[in-house]
Short mmCIF file of C-alpha atoms and ligand atoms in Angstrom, two decimals:
data_model
loop_
_atom_site.label_atom_id
_atom_site.label_comp_id
_atom_site.label_asym_id
_atom_site.label_seq_id
_atom_site.Cartn_x
_atom_site.Cartn_y
_atom_site.Cartn_z
CA MET A 430 12.76 22.02 -1.88
CA LYS A 431 12.56 20.44 -5.36
CA LYS A 432 16.09 19.05 -6.42
CA THR A 433 16.80 17.95 -10.19
CA PHE A 434 18.69 14.59 -10.53
CA LEU A 435 18.24 13.67 -14.20
CA ASP A 436 17.90 15.33 -17.60
CA LEU A 437 16.29 13.20 -20.16
CA GLY A 438 16.79 15.67 -22.88
CA MET A 439 14.63 17.41 -25.46
CA GLN A 440 11.09 15.23 -25.67
CA PRO A 441 7.94 15.35 -27.58
CA LEU A 442 4.27 14.68 -26.20
CA ALA A 443 4.79 10.92 -25.97
CA ASN A 444 1.12 10.09 -27.24
CA ASN A 445 1.27 12.69 -30.11
CA PHE A 446 1.41 10.23 -32.88
CA SER A 447 0.95 12.08 -36.16
CA LYS A 448 1.28 12.12 -39.95
CA LYS A 449 3.46 15.00 -39.76
CA TYR A 450 6.91 14.91 -38.08
CA THR A 451 6.57 16.71 -34.67
CA PRO A 452 10.00 17.70 -33.13
CA ALA A 453 10.84 17.33 -29.55
CA SER A 454 9.46 20.45 -27.78
CA PHE A 455 10.47 20.66 -24.32
CA ARG A 456 13.31 19.56 -22.00
CA LEU A 457 12.43 16.68 -19.66
CA LYS A 458 13.94 16.56 -16.10
CA LEU A 459 13.29 14.61 -13.06
CA LYS A 460 12.92 16.11 -9.78
CA PHE A 461 12.84 15.07 -6.03
CA ASP A 462 10.68 16.93 -3.62
CA THR A 463 12.50 16.68 -0.31
CA ASP A 464 9.57 17.31 1.74
CA LEU A 465 7.01 15.05 0.31
CA LYS A 466 9.75 12.55 -1.15
CA LEU A 467 8.00 12.68 -4.31
CA VAL A 468 9.59 12.19 -7.69
CA MET A 469 8.12 14.31 -10.55
CA ILE A 470 9.02 15.65 -13.69
CA ASN A 471 9.67 19.39 -14.29
CA LYS A 472 7.29 20.20 -16.88
CA HIS A 473 3.44 19.93 -16.22
CA MET A 474 1.76 20.15 -19.63
CA LYS A 475 -2.07 21.43 -19.91
CA LYS A 476 -4.29 18.40 -19.63
CA GLU A 477 -6.10 19.47 -22.83
CA LYS A 478 -2.91 19.17 -24.88
CA MET A 479 -2.48 15.65 -23.49
CA PHE A 480 -5.80 14.14 -23.01
CA ASN A 481 -8.30 14.96 -25.85
CA LYS A 482 -10.18 13.55 -28.86
CA SER A 483 -7.08 11.95 -30.38
CA TYR A 484 -5.68 10.36 -27.45
CA PRO A 485 -4.52 7.10 -29.07
CA TYR A 486 -3.69 4.93 -25.80
CA ARG A 487 -6.15 1.78 -25.55
CA SER A 488 -6.07 -0.36 -22.19
CA SER A 489 -7.79 -3.32 -24.48
CA LYS A 490 -4.61 -3.89 -26.58
CA SER A 491 -2.92 -6.03 -23.82
CA LYS A 492 -4.31 -9.44 -22.71
CA LEU A 493 -2.40 -9.05 -19.52
CA VAL A 494 -4.45 -5.88 -18.66
CA LYS A 495 -7.55 -7.26 -19.59
CA THR A 496 -7.05 -10.48 -17.37
CA LEU A 497 -5.62 -8.60 -14.44
CA PHE A 498 -8.90 -6.34 -14.56
CA TYR A 499 -11.23 -9.21 -14.96
CA LYS A 500 -9.63 -11.03 -11.99
CA LEU A 501 -9.47 -7.93 -9.78
CA SER A 502 -13.17 -7.46 -10.44
CA LYS A 503 -14.01 -10.97 -9.19
CA LYS A 504 -12.00 -10.51 -6.12
CA LEU A 505 -13.57 -7.02 -5.45
CA ASN A 506 -17.16 -8.47 -5.90
CA LYS A 507 -16.20 -10.95 -3.42
CA LYS A 508 -14.30 -9.02 -0.76
CA PHE A 509 -16.36 -5.72 -0.74
CA GLN A 510 -19.71 -6.61 -2.44
CA PRO A 511 -19.63 -2.93 -3.69
CA LYS A 512 -23.07 -1.32 -4.38
CA LYS A 513 -21.83 1.93 -5.79
CA ILE A 514 -18.53 2.00 -7.89
CA LEU A 515 -16.50 5.09 -9.34
CA GLU A 516 -13.78 4.57 -11.96
CA ILE A 517 -11.55 7.52 -12.52
CA GLY A 518 -9.64 7.34 -16.11
CA CYS A 519 -11.76 4.31 -17.41
CA ASN A 520 -10.38 4.62 -21.08
CA ASP A 521 -12.02 2.05 -23.16
CA GLY A 522 -13.72 0.40 -20.25
CA MET A 523 -11.60 -2.77 -19.60
CA PHE A 524 -11.90 -2.50 -15.68
CA ALA A 525 -15.53 -1.18 -15.55
CA SER A 526 -17.12 -3.65 -18.12
CA ASN A 527 -16.66 -6.55 -15.73
CA PHE A 528 -19.24 -5.06 -13.45
CA ASP A 529 -22.99 -4.61 -13.32
CA ARG A 530 -23.58 -1.50 -15.33
CA LYS A 531 -26.20 -0.30 -13.04
CA LYS A 532 -23.40 -0.30 -10.25
CA ILE A 533 -20.53 1.58 -11.82
CA ILE A 534 -20.19 5.17 -13.12
CA CYS A 535 -16.98 6.31 -15.01
CA VAL A 536 -15.08 9.29 -15.93
CA GLU A 537 -12.96 9.51 -18.87
CA PRO A 538 -12.27 13.08 -20.67
CA CYS A 539 -10.97 11.72 -24.02
CA LYS A 540 -14.13 11.97 -26.30
CA ASP A 541 -13.37 9.02 -28.71
CA VAL A 542 -12.04 6.58 -25.88
CA ALA A 543 -14.95 7.51 -23.54
CA LEU A 544 -17.59 6.67 -26.57
CA GLU A 545 -15.85 3.21 -26.89
CA ALA A 546 -16.47 2.50 -23.49
CA ARG A 547 -20.18 3.72 -23.88
CA LYS A 548 -20.46 1.29 -26.59
CA LYS A 549 -19.89 -1.34 -23.96
CA GLY A 550 -23.00 -0.03 -22.13
CA LEU A 551 -21.16 2.10 -19.21
CA ASN A 552 -22.35 5.08 -17.99
CA VAL A 553 -19.51 7.62 -18.80
CA TYR A 554 -19.10 11.36 -17.68
CA ILE A 555 -16.80 12.72 -20.69
CA ASN A 556 -15.04 15.00 -18.19
CA TYR A 557 -11.81 15.67 -16.43
CA PHE A 558 -12.02 14.50 -12.73
CA ASP A 559 -12.39 17.98 -11.35
CA ASP A 560 -14.38 20.15 -8.61
CA LYS A 561 -17.19 21.06 -11.11
CA LEU A 562 -17.74 17.31 -12.06
CA VAL A 563 -17.51 16.11 -8.38
CA LYS A 564 -20.25 18.38 -7.45
CA LYS A 565 -22.48 17.05 -10.15
CA ILE A 566 -21.61 13.44 -9.27
CA ILE A 567 -22.48 13.93 -5.79
CA LYS A 568 -25.70 15.53 -6.62
CA SER A 569 -26.84 12.70 -8.74
CA HIS A 570 -25.19 9.71 -7.15
CA LYS A 571 -24.02 10.88 -3.47
CA LYS A 572 -21.34 8.67 -2.24
CA PHE A 573 -19.49 5.69 -3.34
CA ASP A 574 -18.31 2.58 -1.38
CA LEU A 575 -15.42 1.60 -3.92
CA ILE A 576 -13.61 3.93 -6.14
CA PHE A 577 -11.14 2.75 -8.62
CA SER A 578 -8.36 4.38 -10.60
CA ALA A 579 -5.29 2.77 -12.42
CA ASN A 580 -2.65 4.53 -14.24
CA THR A 581 -4.50 7.88 -14.07
CA ILE A 582 -3.87 9.78 -10.87
CA THR A 583 -0.20 10.27 -11.71
CA HIS A 584 -1.33 12.05 -15.08
CA ILE A 585 -3.03 14.82 -13.07
CA SER A 586 -0.84 17.43 -11.94
CA LYS A 587 -3.00 18.84 -8.90
CA TYR A 588 -3.02 15.48 -6.69
CA ASN A 589 -4.41 17.48 -3.46
CA SER A 590 -7.39 18.50 -5.50
CA VAL A 591 -7.87 14.67 -6.62
CA PHE A 592 -7.55 13.47 -3.22
CA SER A 593 -9.66 15.74 -1.54
CA ASN A 594 -12.57 15.32 -4.21
CA ILE A 595 -11.93 11.61 -3.43
CA PHE A 596 -12.40 12.19 0.21
CA LYS A 597 -15.59 14.25 -0.48
CA ILE A 598 -17.25 11.40 -2.36
CA LEU A 599 -15.96 8.39 -0.50
CA ASP A 600 -18.33 6.66 1.75
CA GLU A 601 -17.10 6.75 5.44
CA LYS A 602 -16.38 2.90 5.40
CA GLY A 603 -15.52 3.00 1.62
CA THR A 604 -12.16 1.90 -0.09
CA VAL A 605 -10.14 3.69 -2.67
CA ILE A 606 -7.85 1.48 -4.72
CA ILE A 607 -5.14 3.14 -7.05
CA GLU A 608 -2.91 1.12 -9.22
CA GLU A 609 0.41 3.14 -10.64
CA PRO A 610 3.75 2.16 -11.61
CA SER A 611 6.24 1.32 -8.71
CA LEU A 612 8.89 3.77 -8.10
CA LEU A 613 11.10 0.89 -6.55
CA GLU A 614 10.62 -1.34 -9.60
CA THR A 615 11.59 1.67 -11.83
CA ILE A 616 14.68 2.10 -10.00
CA LYS A 617 15.36 -1.56 -9.68
CA LYS A 618 14.87 -2.17 -13.50
CA ASN A 619 16.59 1.15 -14.49
CA SER A 620 13.38 1.88 -16.57
CA TYR A 621 13.88 5.35 -16.79
CA ASP A 622 11.29 5.18 -19.82
CA GLN A 623 8.53 5.38 -17.07
CA PHE A 624 9.26 9.13 -17.24
CA TYR A 625 7.46 11.26 -19.99
CA ASN A 626 4.95 14.10 -20.16
CA GLU A 627 1.88 11.90 -19.06
CA HIS A 628 3.74 10.62 -15.89
CA ILE A 629 3.83 13.87 -14.01
CA TYR A 630 4.82 11.68 -10.89
CA VAL A 631 5.93 8.08 -10.25
CA PHE A 632 4.77 7.25 -6.78
CA SER A 633 6.74 5.57 -3.93
CA THR A 634 4.48 4.13 -1.24
CA ILE A 635 6.35 6.84 0.94
CA ALA A 636 5.45 9.89 -1.05
CA LEU A 637 1.83 8.57 -1.81
CA GLN A 638 1.30 8.00 1.91
CA ASN A 639 2.37 11.62 2.54
CA ILE A 640 0.06 13.16 -0.03
CA LEU A 641 -2.88 11.17 1.13
CA LYS A 642 -2.50 11.95 4.84
CA LYS A 643 -2.85 15.52 3.99
CA ASN A 644 -6.12 14.76 2.53
CA GLY A 645 -7.76 12.60 5.45
CA LEU A 646 -6.81 9.45 3.61
CA GLU A 647 -4.22 6.59 4.15
CA ILE A 648 -2.93 3.47 2.51
CA TYR A 649 -3.72 0.33 4.49
CA ASP A 650 -2.61 -2.52 2.01
CA ILE A 651 -0.45 -3.06 -1.07
CA GLU A 652 -0.31 -5.72 -3.65
CA ASN A 653 2.68 -5.74 -6.02
CA ILE A 654 1.42 -6.34 -9.54
CA LYS A 655 3.31 -7.34 -12.59
CA VAL A 656 1.73 -5.00 -15.19
CA HIS A 657 3.32 -2.29 -16.76
CA GLY A 658 6.83 -3.05 -15.44
CA GLY A 659 5.89 -3.48 -11.97
CA SER A 660 3.02 -1.70 -10.18
CA ASN A 661 1.58 -1.32 -6.96
CA ARG A 662 -2.15 -1.76 -6.09
CA TYR A 663 -2.88 0.64 -3.32
CA TYR A 664 -5.86 -0.03 -0.80
CA ILE A 665 -6.78 3.13 0.80
CA LYS A 666 -9.31 4.24 3.54
CA LYS A 667 -10.38 7.39 5.32
CA ILE A 668 -8.06 7.90 8.40
CA ASN A 669 -11.24 8.19 10.64
CA ASN A 670 -12.05 4.75 9.70
CA LYS A 671 -10.45 2.88 12.72
CA ASN A 672 -12.18 -0.42 11.73
CA ILE A 673 -9.11 -1.52 9.28
CA LYS A 674 -5.45 -1.92 10.24
CA SER A 675 -2.39 -1.47 8.22
CA SER A 676 -1.24 -4.78 6.73
CA ILE A 677 1.87 -6.45 6.97
CA ARG A 678 2.41 -6.29 3.05
CA PHE A 679 1.87 -2.44 3.61
CA LYS A 680 4.58 -2.36 6.37
CA ARG A 681 7.08 -4.47 4.26
CA ASN A 682 6.49 -2.36 1.00
CA MET A 683 7.30 0.87 3.23
CA SER A 684 10.62 -0.51 4.90
CA LEU A 685 11.85 -2.24 1.66
CA GLU A 686 11.37 1.22 0.03
CA LYS A 687 13.33 2.85 2.77
CA LYS A 688 15.99 0.23 2.37
CA HIS A 689 16.44 1.25 -1.14
CA GLY A 690 16.69 4.78 -0.15
CA LEU A 691 13.60 6.06 -1.89
CA ASP A 692 13.17 8.86 0.72
CA LYS A 693 16.87 10.05 -0.08
CA PHE A 694 18.03 12.57 -2.82
CA SER A 695 21.47 10.49 -2.98
CA SER A 696 19.58 7.38 -4.16
CA PHE A 697 18.24 9.23 -7.44
CA LYS A 698 21.68 10.68 -8.02
CA LYS A 699 23.10 7.04 -8.25
CA PHE A 700 20.09 6.09 -10.55
CA SER A 701 20.77 9.12 -12.84
CA GLU A 702 24.27 7.78 -13.27
CA LYS A 703 22.99 4.16 -14.10
CA VAL A 704 20.62 5.95 -16.62
CA LYS A 705 23.44 7.66 -18.51
CA LYS A 706 25.47 4.29 -18.75
CA SER A 707 22.34 2.47 -19.86
CA ARG A 708 21.92 4.90 -22.75
CA ILE A 709 25.57 4.66 -23.73
CA SER A 710 25.51 0.95 -23.82
CA LEU A 711 22.05 0.64 -25.89
CA VAL A 712 23.46 3.29 -28.28
CA LYS A 713 26.45 1.15 -28.96
CA LEU A 714 24.62 -2.05 -29.27
CA LEU A 715 22.29 -0.66 -31.87
CA LYS A 716 25.03 0.99 -33.82
CA ASP A 717 27.20 -1.88 -33.92
CA LEU A 718 24.17 -3.91 -35.53
CA LYS A 719 23.72 -1.08 -38.05
CA LYS A 720 27.55 -1.10 -38.85
CA LYS A 721 26.88 -4.84 -39.81
CA ASN A 722 24.12 -3.86 -42.00
CA GLU A 723 21.38 -5.65 -39.55
CA LYS A 724 17.89 -4.70 -39.88
CA ILE A 725 16.12 -3.36 -36.61
CA ILE A 726 12.49 -2.96 -36.09
CA GLY A 727 10.64 -1.94 -32.67
CA TYR A 728 7.65 -3.90 -31.33
CA GLY A 729 5.09 -1.91 -29.41
CA ALA A 730 5.10 2.05 -30.08
CA SER A 731 4.60 2.95 -26.42
CA ALA A 732 5.06 6.19 -24.77
CA LYS A 733 7.93 4.76 -22.91
CA ALA A 734 9.51 3.97 -26.42
CA VAL A 735 9.30 7.54 -27.18
CA THR A 736 11.42 8.49 -24.01
CA ILE A 737 13.96 6.13 -25.22
CA LEU A 738 14.24 7.02 -28.74
CA ASN A 739 14.22 10.65 -27.94
CA TYR A 740 16.79 10.62 -24.93
CA CYS A 741 19.29 8.15 -26.63
CA ASN A 742 18.69 9.99 -30.16
CA LEU A 743 17.71 6.69 -31.81
CA LYS A 744 15.86 7.75 -35.16
CA ASP A 745 15.14 6.22 -38.63
CA ASP A 746 18.84 5.87 -39.31
CA ILE A 747 18.60 2.84 -36.72
CA PHE A 748 14.87 1.58 -36.87
CA ASP A 749 13.11 0.52 -40.03
CA TYR A 750 9.59 0.71 -38.30
CA PHE A 751 7.77 0.06 -35.43
CA TYR A 752 5.09 -2.58 -35.05
CA ASP A 753 1.87 -1.85 -33.13
CA THR A 754 -1.61 -3.25 -32.92
CA THR A 755 -3.20 0.24 -32.02
CA ASN A 756 -5.36 1.59 -35.03
CA GLN A 757 -4.80 5.19 -33.83
CA LYS A 758 -1.01 4.93 -34.10
CA ILE A 759 -0.66 2.82 -37.25
CA GLY A 760 0.58 5.10 -40.27
CA LYS A 761 1.98 7.68 -38.10
CA PHE A 762 5.44 8.75 -36.91
CA LEU A 763 6.49 8.07 -33.32
CA PRO A 764 6.57 11.52 -31.58
CA GLY A 765 9.91 13.23 -32.14
CA THR A 766 11.14 10.87 -34.86
CA LYS A 767 10.37 9.92 -38.34
CA ILE A 768 10.10 6.38 -37.63
CA LYS A 769 6.81 5.12 -38.73
CA VAL A 770 4.27 2.84 -36.95
CA MET A 771 3.30 -0.01 -38.97
CA LYS A 772 0.29 -2.54 -38.66
CA TYR A 773 1.41 -5.45 -36.46
CA LYS A 774 2.21 -8.53 -38.38
CA LYS A 775 3.37 -11.80 -36.86
CA LEU A 776 7.19 -11.94 -36.69
CA LYS A 777 8.41 -14.28 -39.55
CA ASN A 778 12.07 -13.18 -40.62
CA ASN A 779 14.29 -14.29 -38.06
CA LYS A 780 17.36 -12.42 -39.45
CA ILE A 781 16.07 -9.00 -38.17
CA TYR A 782 16.43 -7.61 -34.68
CA VAL A 783 13.39 -6.74 -32.74
CA PHE A 784 13.64 -3.88 -30.03
CA LEU A 785 11.06 -4.37 -27.35
CA GLY A 786 9.17 -1.09 -27.12
CA ALA A 787 6.63 -2.76 -24.97
CA TRP A 788 9.17 -4.71 -22.84
CA ASN A 789 6.73 -4.52 -20.11
CA PHE A 790 4.46 -7.35 -22.06
CA TYR A 791 7.63 -9.55 -22.65
CA ARG A 792 5.99 -12.68 -21.56
CA GLU A 793 2.71 -11.88 -23.66
CA ILE A 794 4.89 -11.02 -26.83
CA LEU A 795 7.00 -14.27 -26.46
CA LYS A 796 3.95 -16.31 -26.47
CA LYS A 797 2.60 -14.56 -29.55
CA GLU A 798 6.03 -14.78 -31.45
CA LYS A 799 7.07 -18.21 -30.13
CA ASN A 800 8.00 -19.24 -33.90
CA PHE A 801 10.35 -16.24 -34.20
CA TYR A 802 12.04 -16.88 -30.93
CA ASN A 803 12.38 -20.63 -31.33
CA ASN A 804 14.02 -20.04 -34.73
CA SER A 805 16.75 -17.90 -33.40
CA GLY A 806 14.74 -14.70 -33.78
CA LYS A 807 16.31 -11.98 -31.86
CA PHE A 808 14.89 -9.41 -29.30
CA ILE A 809 16.62 -6.53 -27.79
CA THR A 810 15.90 -4.65 -24.61
CA HIS A 811 17.05 -2.13 -22.42
CA VAL A 812 15.68 -3.43 -19.25
CA PRO A 813 17.27 -3.78 -16.71
CA TYR A 814 20.28 -3.27 -18.97
CA PRO A 815 20.86 -3.29 -22.81
CA ARG A 816 21.16 -6.75 -24.39
CA ILE A 817 20.16 -9.09 -27.21
CA ILE A 818 17.83 -11.76 -26.09
CA LYS A 819 17.99 -14.98 -28.16
CA LYS A 820 17.40 -18.69 -27.53
P1 LIG B 1581 2.24 0.20 -22.97
C1 LIG B 1581 0.54 4.15 -21.44
O1 LIG B 1581 1.64 3.76 -21.81
C2 LIG B 1581 0.26 5.46 -21.58
P2 LIG B 1581 2.58 3.11 -22.85
C3 LIG B 1581 -0.26 5.82 -20.08
N1 LIG B 1581 0.15 7.16 -19.77
C4 LIG B 1581 0.23 4.89 -19.01
O2 LIG B 1581 0.17 5.25 -18.13
C5 LIG B 1581 -0.06 3.41 -19.41
O3 LIG B 1581 -0.30 3.21 -20.94
C6 LIG B 1581 -0.89 2.70 -18.78
C7 LIG B 1581 1.34 -2.21 -28.29
N2 LIG B 1581 1.39 -3.64 -28.24
O4 LIG B 1581 0.77 -0.38 -22.61
C8 LIG B 1581 0.12 -1.52 -27.75
C9 LIG B 1581 1.42 -4.50 -29.40
O5 LIG B 1581 1.67 -3.79 -30.48
O6 LIG B 1581 3.18 -0.46 -22.29
C10 LIG B 1581 0.64 -0.09 -27.05
O7 LIG B 1581 0.81 0.55 -28.21
N3 LIG B 1581 1.44 -5.78 -29.26
C11 LIG B 1581 -1.76 5.97 -20.05
O8 LIG B 1581 2.17 3.47 -24.17
C12 LIG B 1581 2.14 -0.51 -26.80
O9 LIG B 1581 2.42 -1.60 -27.52
C13 LIG B 1581 1.24 -6.46 -28.13
O10 LIG B 1581 1.45 -7.69 -28.02
O11 LIG B 1581 3.98 2.96 -22.46
C14 LIG B 1581 2.27 -0.84 -25.31
O12 LIG B 1581 2.22 0.40 -24.52
C15 LIG B 1581 1.10 -5.66 -26.92
C16 LIG B 1581 1.18 -6.45 -25.68
C17 LIG B 1581 1.08 -4.37 -26.91
O13 LIG B 1581 1.94 1.58 -22.54
N1 LIG B 1582 -7.21 3.24 -16.33
C1 LIG B 1582 -7.01 2.51 -17.59
C2 LIG B 1582 -6.19 3.71 -18.57
C3 LIG B 1582 -5.14 4.51 -18.32
S1 LIG B 1582 -4.47 5.42 -19.48
C4 LIG B 1582 -5.68 1.57 -17.51
O1 LIG B 1582 -5.20 1.42 -16.46
O2 LIG B 1582 -5.59 0.68 -18.50
C5 LIG B 1582 -4.97 7.00 -18.48
C6 LIG B 1582 -6.38 7.56 -18.69
O3 LIG B 1582 -6.63 8.52 -17.74
C7 LIG B 1582 -6.53 8.13 -19.97
O4 LIG B 1582 -7.75 7.37 -20.73
C8 LIG B 1582 -6.88 9.64 -19.79
O5 LIG B 1582 -7.71 10.12 -20.79
C9 LIG B 1582 -7.21 9.42 -18.42
N2 LIG B 1582 -7.28 10.87 -17.67
C10 LIG B 1582 -6.16 11.70 -17.91
N3 LIG B 1582 -6.41 12.86 -17.14
C11 LIG B 1582 -7.57 12.63 -16.61
C12 LIG B 1582 -8.30 13.30 -15.56
N4 LIG B 1582 -7.97 14.68 -15.14
N5 LIG B 1582 -9.44 12.94 -15.17
C13 LIG B 1582 -9.91 11.82 -15.46
N6 LIG B 1582 -9.19 10.93 -16.39
C14 LIG B 1582 -8.03 11.37 -16.82
#
C-alpha cells in the first residue's frame, strides 16, 4: 500500500531552465510504500521529458564530485582490478575518465552531455539503459566485473527492470556500486529539497535491499559519503555469490535506519510536520530581510533550489538573481519562477545576503568566497533549519 505523507505543492520540471517563463505544472507529493518501505514521489514523468538533448546538469561543475570520483577510481582499481567496467548515467564523464578507455563502457541518454563524454575519448552508448540496449551490450561486450552508477538509478521509474538487467550483465563474482542520496541524511537534515521530479525515489538501505533481493542481488557493504548532502555508496553482489560476507558497516547502517524509523510511516508524518515548519520559518526570514530593503541573491541554481522556490513561493520579489557556473543554465529562468540565472562572479559586495541553492557544496563555496565571508558577508541556508550564517 502507498500512503501520502507530504504535499510539496505545484512544481515544474526541476531542470527545465528556459528563456521563457515556465509555470509549475504538476503537484508533487511524497509517498511511502508500506511493503517495500520505499519513499517515492507521486508523479513519474516520461523519461524523454526529463532527460533529453537540452539536459543542463554537468557533474564537472563541482570540485568535490570530481575529487571523490577520482579517489574512488584509484580505490576500485586497487581493490577489484576490474577488467571490464560499465557505467550507467555517465553524464560528462567525470567518473569514467579516470579509467583506461579500453576497459570502460558508458551509457548516457542525453545527447549533448554524452558528446562531451565522448570528447574525453570514452565509449558512450547514447541510450537509456533498457532491455534493448542491454541485449546489444551483451552481444558486443558479454559480462562486466564492475558496474557503477551514481545518482542515476533513483531517476529511473522501473527499478525492477534496471536491476534485472544489471543481474544479466554482471559477472557471477562481479560487484555493482551505486551512489545515491541517503534517506536517513535527508530526514536528519530536513532537506526536503532532495525531492523533485528526477528523484523518483530516495532510497533507504532497507528499501534498496528489499528491491535488490527480488532481483537476485544484495548489498554487502556501505560507505557514507558527504557529497550531495549525504549519500550512500552501496556495494552489491549476486545473492548466489557466497564468497563475500556482509560488512559491519552494512549492519550498522541497517540498524541505524531502523532506530530512526525509516521502515515506519509515522516517521515520515513527523518529517512532514518539520518540513512545513521549515517553510514558514524560511519565508519569514527572507520576507523580514526584504522589509528592511536588503538585497538577496541565490548561489547555485540547483534542481533542489527549484523545489524550495516553488514550495515556499519565493519568487523574483525576494531574489534579484541566482549565480551559477553552468553555461546551459545562464541567461535562463529558474523553472516555475522569473528569477534569472546569471553567470557566476566572485562575491564582492558584503552588503548582500546570499541564499545557498547549492548548500550541499557549502565547504567548497566557503573556500571560494573566503573574502566575502571574512568581510562579514552573509549566507542563508534552510539546512538543517533556516538561518543566516555569518562570521
Ligand atoms: P547540485 C542534480 O541536482 C540533478 P542539483 C540530479 N538529479 C542529481 O541527482 C544531482 O545533480 C546529482 C552550481 N554551482 O550539484 C552548479 C555553482 O554555481 O547540488 C549546479 O548548477 N558554483 C542529476 O541540481 C548547482 O550549483 C559552485 O561553486 O540539485 C549545484 O547543483 C558549485 C559547487 C556549484 O545538483
Ligand atoms: N553519474 C553522474 C550524473 C548524475 S546526473 C554523477 O553522479 O554526477 C543523472 C544522469 O542519469 C543524467 O546524466 C541522465 O541523463 C542519466 N539518466 C537518466 N535516466 C537514465 C536512464 N534511463 N538510463 C541511463 N542514464 C540515465
